[in-house]
XYZ file of N, CA, C and O in Angstrom:
432
model
N 34.101 12.182 -29.205
C 34.364 11.261 -28.117
C 34.314 11.987 -26.782
O 33.740 11.472 -25.836
N 34.897 13.149 -26.711
C 34.901 13.936 -25.488
C 33.479 14.281 -25.057
O 33.154 14.236 -23.875
N 32.631 14.615 -26.033
C 31.248 14.987 -25.736
C 30.475 13.790 -25.173
O 29.718 13.917 -24.205
N 30.673 12.623 -25.744
C 30.005 11.413 -25.256
C 30.457 11.098 -23.829
O 29.636 10.724 -22.982
N 31.738 11.266 -23.569
C 32.271 11.029 -22.228
C 31.661 12.005 -21.230
O 31.258 11.616 -20.132
N 31.559 13.269 -21.615
C 30.957 14.281 -20.745
C 29.485 13.979 -20.481
O 28.987 14.205 -19.382
N 28.777 13.462 -21.484
C 27.371 13.107 -21.300
C 27.235 11.957 -20.298
O 26.320 11.939 -19.481
N 28.132 11.002 -20.377
C 28.107 9.889 -19.414
C 28.344 10.387 -17.995
O 27.665 9.984 -17.058
N 29.324 11.258 -17.840
C 29.615 11.825 -16.521
C 28.395 12.576 -16.005
O 27.986 12.419 -14.852
N 27.786 13.377 -16.879
C 26.605 14.158 -16.495
C 25.464 13.241 -16.064
O 24.804 13.476 -15.049
N 25.224 12.147 -16.807
C 24.112 11.256 -16.470
C 24.349 10.550 -15.134
O 23.423 10.341 -14.357
N 25.596 10.191 -14.840
C 25.910 9.570 -13.551
C 25.692 10.569 -12.422
O 25.113 10.237 -11.384
N 26.114 11.817 -12.634
C 25.921 12.837 -11.607
C 24.439 13.102 -11.361
O 24.003 13.247 -10.219
N 23.645 13.138 -12.412
C 22.204 13.345 -12.265
C 21.598 12.196 -11.473
O 20.769 12.397 -10.583
N 22.022 10.974 -11.765
C 21.538 9.811 -11.033
C 21.894 9.883 -9.558
O 21.068 9.587 -8.694
N 23.116 10.286 -9.257
C 23.533 10.418 -7.858
C 22.737 11.517 -7.172
O 22.324 11.362 -6.035
N 22.504 12.636 -7.851
C 21.743 13.739 -7.269
C 20.304 13.317 -7.008
O 19.717 13.677 -5.996
N 19.711 12.562 -7.932
C 18.345 12.097 -7.735
C 18.285 11.168 -6.531
O 17.388 11.266 -5.697
N 19.240 10.294 -6.417
C 19.272 9.377 -5.284
C 19.470 10.148 -3.987
O 18.802 9.888 -2.994
N 20.374 11.110 -4.001
C 20.620 11.931 -2.816
C 19.359 12.709 -2.456
O 18.991 12.788 -1.278
N 18.675 13.250 -3.445
C 17.442 13.998 -3.200
C 16.373 13.087 -2.601
O 15.632 13.500 -1.706
N 16.300 11.852 -3.071
C 15.328 10.906 -2.515
C 15.661 10.579 -1.062
O 14.761 10.479 -0.227
N 16.927 10.428 -0.764
C 17.348 10.142 0.614
C 16.974 11.313 1.519
O 16.441 11.115 2.616
N 17.215 12.520 1.062
C 16.886 13.719 1.837
C 15.379 13.795 2.063
O 14.912 14.087 3.164
N 14.591 13.514 1.015
C 13.127 13.565 1.124
C 12.628 12.535 2.129
O 11.745 12.823 2.950
N 13.181 11.321 2.101
C 12.777 10.287 3.057
C 13.154 10.690 4.475
O 12.398 10.461 5.416
N 14.320 11.273 4.629
C 14.768 11.709 5.954
C 13.827 12.775 6.506
O 13.421 12.722 7.668
N 13.443 13.742 5.668
C 12.511 14.792 6.100
C 11.153 14.212 6.468
O 10.555 14.610 7.467
N 10.678 13.285 5.673
C 9.399 12.643 5.949
C 9.445 11.889 7.273
O 8.513 11.955 8.081
N 10.546 11.177 7.529
C 10.715 10.455 8.784
C 10.718 11.426 9.966
O 10.085 11.177 11.000
N 11.421 12.566 9.813
C 11.461 13.560 10.882
C 10.083 14.155 11.132
O 9.689 14.369 12.279
N 9.328 14.420 10.055
C 7.969 14.933 10.209
C 7.079 13.927 10.936
O 6.289 14.301 11.806
N 7.208 12.660 10.584
C 6.425 11.611 11.234
C 6.769 11.522 12.717
O 5.876 11.409 13.560
N 8.046 11.584 13.048
C 8.461 11.538 14.452
C 7.903 12.726 15.216
O 7.419 12.575 16.348
N 7.917 13.903 14.607
C 7.370 15.108 15.237
C 5.874 14.958 15.470
O 5.365 15.272 16.550
N 5.164 14.467 14.469
C 3.719 14.262 14.597
C 3.402 13.228 15.675
O 2.440 13.386 16.432
N 4.203 12.167 15.756
C 3.992 11.150 16.788
C 4.216 11.739 18.179
O 3.460 11.460 19.112
N 5.242 12.564 18.332
C 5.505 13.197 19.624
C 4.335 14.085 20.035
O 3.910 14.067 21.191
N 3.793 14.847 19.068
C 2.633 15.704 19.352
C 1.424 14.859 19.741
O 0.708 15.175 20.692
N 1.195 13.771 19.006
C 0.075 12.880 19.265
C 0.165 12.285 20.667
O -0.808 12.269 21.420
N 1.358 11.806 21.015
C 1.548 11.205 22.333
C 1.471 12.251 23.440
O 0.956 11.970 24.528
N 1.965 13.468 23.182
C 1.907 14.543 24.174
C 0.461 14.947 24.481
O 0.148 15.356 25.600
N -0.427 14.813 23.493
C -1.838 15.149 23.696
C -2.600 14.014 24.372
O -3.807 14.091 24.549
N -1.907 12.964 24.743
C -2.551 11.844 25.424
C -2.923 10.702 24.497
O -3.606 9.769 24.911
N -2.506 10.779 23.262
C -2.793 9.703 22.322
C -2.071 8.424 22.713
O -1.039 8.459 23.382
N -2.657 7.313 22.353
C -2.057 6.023 22.671
C -1.837 5.218 21.400
O -2.625 5.300 20.462
N -0.789 4.422 21.387
C -0.490 3.542 20.268
C -0.871 2.133 20.693
O -0.442 1.650 21.738
N -1.708 1.494 19.887
C -2.145 0.141 20.196
C -1.368 -0.844 19.334
O -1.297 -0.697 18.118
N -0.791 -1.836 19.968
C -0.075 -2.878 19.243
C -1.034 -4.027 18.993
O -1.658 -4.534 19.923
N -1.165 -4.405 17.737
C -2.062 -5.487 17.381
C -1.461 -6.836 17.727
O -0.253 -7.037 17.619
N -2.321 -7.737 18.143
C -1.921 -9.114 18.388
C -1.549 -9.743 17.055
O -2.168 -9.474 16.032
N -0.559 -10.593 17.041
C -0.082 -11.224 15.798
C -1.208 -11.953 15.057
O -1.239 -11.996 13.838
N -2.148 -12.515 15.791
C -3.223 -13.281 15.155
C -4.136 -12.403 14.296
O -4.843 -12.900 13.441
N -4.125 -11.102 14.506
C -5.004 -10.222 13.752
C -4.492 -9.914 12.351
O -5.237 -9.465 11.513
N -3.224 -10.126 12.115
C -2.701 -9.813 10.793
C -1.803 -10.902 10.212
O -1.121 -10.697 9.223
N -1.796 -12.070 10.758
C -0.903 -13.118 10.286
C -1.285 -13.686 8.931
O -0.469 -14.271 8.249
N -2.543 -13.517 8.505
C -2.941 -14.056 7.215
C -2.561 -13.130 6.065
O -2.665 -13.505 4.918
N -2.128 -11.923 6.369
C -1.733 -10.973 5.332
C -0.484 -11.472 4.632
O 0.485 -11.845 5.268
N -0.514 -11.527 3.332
C 0.637 -12.005 2.571
C 1.451 -10.836 2.028
O 2.518 -10.543 2.465
N 0.927 -10.175 1.020
C 1.644 -9.074 0.410
C 0.721 -8.376 -0.576
O -0.064 -9.036 -1.259
N 0.801 -7.055 -0.673
C -0.030 -6.359 -1.658
C 0.451 -6.594 -3.092
O -0.217 -6.231 -4.031
N 1.598 -7.247 -3.234
C 2.145 -7.499 -4.568
C 1.339 -8.551 -5.323
O 1.399 -8.619 -6.531
N 0.607 -9.397 -4.600
C -0.051 -10.523 -5.224
C -1.561 -10.345 -5.158
O -2.155 -10.406 -4.088
N -2.171 -10.142 -6.312
C -3.619 -9.979 -6.363
C -4.315 -11.296 -6.676
O -5.515 -11.346 -6.857
N -3.569 -12.389 -6.730
C -4.111 -13.717 -6.998
C -3.656 -14.674 -5.900
O -2.655 -14.436 -5.238
N -4.395 -15.740 -5.716
C -4.001 -16.744 -4.736
C -2.811 -17.535 -5.287
O -2.509 -17.492 -6.482
N -2.171 -18.284 -4.421
C -1.028 -19.091 -4.845
C -1.451 -20.111 -5.901
O -0.723 -20.379 -6.850
N -2.661 -20.645 -5.766
C -3.126 -21.656 -6.715
C -3.428 -21.044 -8.088
O -3.163 -21.670 -9.118
N -3.937 -19.805 -8.096
C -4.165 -19.124 -9.374
C -2.843 -18.843 -10.067
O -2.715 -19.026 -11.284
N -1.842 -18.407 -9.295
C -0.524 -18.145 -9.877
C 0.139 -19.437 -10.348
O 0.811 -19.451 -11.375
N -0.081 -20.517 -9.603
C 0.469 -21.815 -10.009
C -0.130 -22.233 -11.352
O 0.600 -22.647 -12.260
N -1.437 -22.121 -11.502
C -2.095 -22.501 -12.755
C -1.639 -21.620 -13.913
O -1.428 -22.102 -15.031
N -1.458 -20.334 -13.636
C -0.976 -19.416 -14.664
C 0.434 -19.787 -15.107
O 0.753 -19.778 -16.298
N 1.294 -20.154 -14.150
C 2.669 -20.561 -14.476
C 2.667 -21.845 -15.301
O 3.421 -21.967 -16.278
N 1.822 -22.794 -14.925
C 1.726 -24.056 -15.675
C 1.245 -23.776 -17.092
O 1.790 -24.305 -18.066
N 0.236 -22.928 -17.206
C -0.311 -22.586 -18.526
C 0.759 -21.959 -19.422
O 0.824 -22.230 -20.613
N 1.610 -21.123 -18.835
C 2.668 -20.448 -19.594
C 3.971 -21.246 -19.635
O 5.009 -20.723 -20.030
N 3.894 -22.495 -19.190
C 5.029 -23.422 -19.242
C 6.260 -22.895 -18.499
O 7.391 -23.003 -18.956
N 6.016 -22.343 -17.330
C 7.103 -21.867 -16.485
C 7.349 -22.881 -15.362
O 6.419 -23.482 -14.859
N 8.606 -23.041 -14.987
C 8.952 -24.001 -13.945
C 8.709 -23.441 -12.554
O 8.551 -24.186 -11.586
N 8.693 -22.103 -12.427
C 8.496 -21.494 -11.117
C 7.740 -20.177 -11.252
O 7.580 -19.645 -12.348
N 7.282 -19.680 -10.110
C 6.604 -18.393 -10.047
C 6.904 -17.768 -8.686
O 7.335 -18.447 -7.759
N 6.693 -16.486 -8.559
C 6.978 -15.770 -7.312
C 5.725 -15.693 -6.456
O 4.625 -15.487 -6.960
N 5.915 -15.848 -5.146
C 4.836 -15.676 -4.191
C 5.455 -15.426 -2.823
O 6.669 -15.488 -2.652
N 4.616 -15.138 -1.827
C 5.088 -14.806 -0.492
C 5.329 -16.062 0.338
O 4.433 -16.870 0.546
N 6.545 -16.228 0.812
C 6.896 -17.323 1.721
C 7.050 -16.708 3.114
O 7.720 -15.685 3.268
N 6.424 -17.312 4.117
C 6.504 -16.757 5.468
C 7.927 -16.738 6.015
O 8.258 -15.917 6.846
N 8.780 -17.617 5.523
C 10.166 -17.678 5.985
C 11.073 -16.704 5.234
O 11.902 -16.032 5.831
N 10.903 -16.602 3.917
C 11.841 -15.846 3.086
C 11.283 -14.559 2.500
O 12.002 -13.851 1.810
N 10.020 -14.265 2.694
C 9.415 -13.123 2.020
C 9.063 -13.543 0.601
O 8.632 -14.674 0.370
N 9.262 -12.679 -0.350
C 8.957 -13.025 -1.737
C 9.993 -14.044 -2.205
O 11.189 -13.808 -2.126
N 9.493 -15.194 -2.664
C 10.382 -16.290 -3.054
C 9.839 -16.985 -4.288
O 8.722 -16.730 -4.723
N 10.635 -17.877 -4.834
C 10.233 -18.671 -5.997
C 9.560 -19.955 -5.525
O 10.039 -20.605 -4.595
N 8.457 -20.320 -6.175
C 7.738 -21.554 -5.885
C 7.718 -22.406 -7.141
O 7.627 -21.882 -8.252
N 7.789 -23.718 -6.960
C 7.745 -24.641 -8.097
C 6.319 -24.704 -8.637
O 5.361 -24.823 -7.874
N 6.184 -24.679 -9.936
C 4.868 -24.729 -10.571
C 4.182 -26.074 -10.362
O 2.974 -26.129 -10.173
N 4.939 -27.154 -10.367
C 4.319 -28.480 -10.313
C 3.701 -28.800 -8.957
O 2.702 -29.495 -8.878
N 4.280 -28.279 -7.840
C 3.747 -28.629 -6.526
C 3.502 -27.434 -5.608
O 3.142 -27.612 -4.449
N 3.734 -26.224 -6.083
C 3.532 -24.990 -5.313
C 4.309 -24.974 -4.003
O 3.849 -24.474 -2.993
N 5.534 -25.526 -4.012
C 6.399 -25.505 -2.840
C 7.492 -24.461 -3.025
O 8.002 -24.267 -4.130
N 7.854 -23.806 -1.927
C 8.954 -22.839 -1.951
C 10.233 -23.577 -2.361
O 10.539 -24.656 -1.831
N 10.959 -23.021 -3.281
C 12.178 -23.666 -3.777
C 13.244 -23.736 -2.686
O 13.999 -24.699 -2.596
N 13.277 -22.743 -1.794
C 14.319 -22.697 -0.778
C 14.036 -23.575 0.434
O 14.929 -24.216 0.969
N 12.769 -23.626 0.873
C 12.501 -24.371 2.114
C 11.510 -25.515 1.935
O 11.189 -26.204 2.903
N 11.011 -25.708 0.715
C 10.115 -26.818 0.395
C 8.795 -26.778 1.164
O 8.142 -27.798 1.322
N 8.380 -25.602 1.638
C 7.112 -25.469 2.362
C 5.996 -25.190 1.366
O 6.154 -24.400 0.443
N 4.863 -25.843 1.555
C 3.675 -25.579 0.763
C 2.743 -24.713 1.585
O 2.503 -24.999 2.756
N 2.211 -23.680 0.988
C 1.265 -22.818 1.710
C -0.131 -23.351 1.666
O -0.580 -23.962 0.795
């Protein structure tokens, strides 16, 4: 019993260390990016902000099918809902029968 308890403690500590290590890695990456941006801007580089109309049709890289293809797939598999990108809520559930967002009733 003592050994099993020690293994549980060890696994929790490993999980915390992995999470802490990931946080440290992200922090370092962010600092490197900020440093590179400062160098880029110091050399006269410019950052261009895109107009909203240039990227508003982008949904999400999570979905390799259109909403209608996912709707048909959900109907075929007898599911009441499926996940897709809602402009209001981000990734949300849509009803299979009418392809409307469950939360806001918007059809894409």
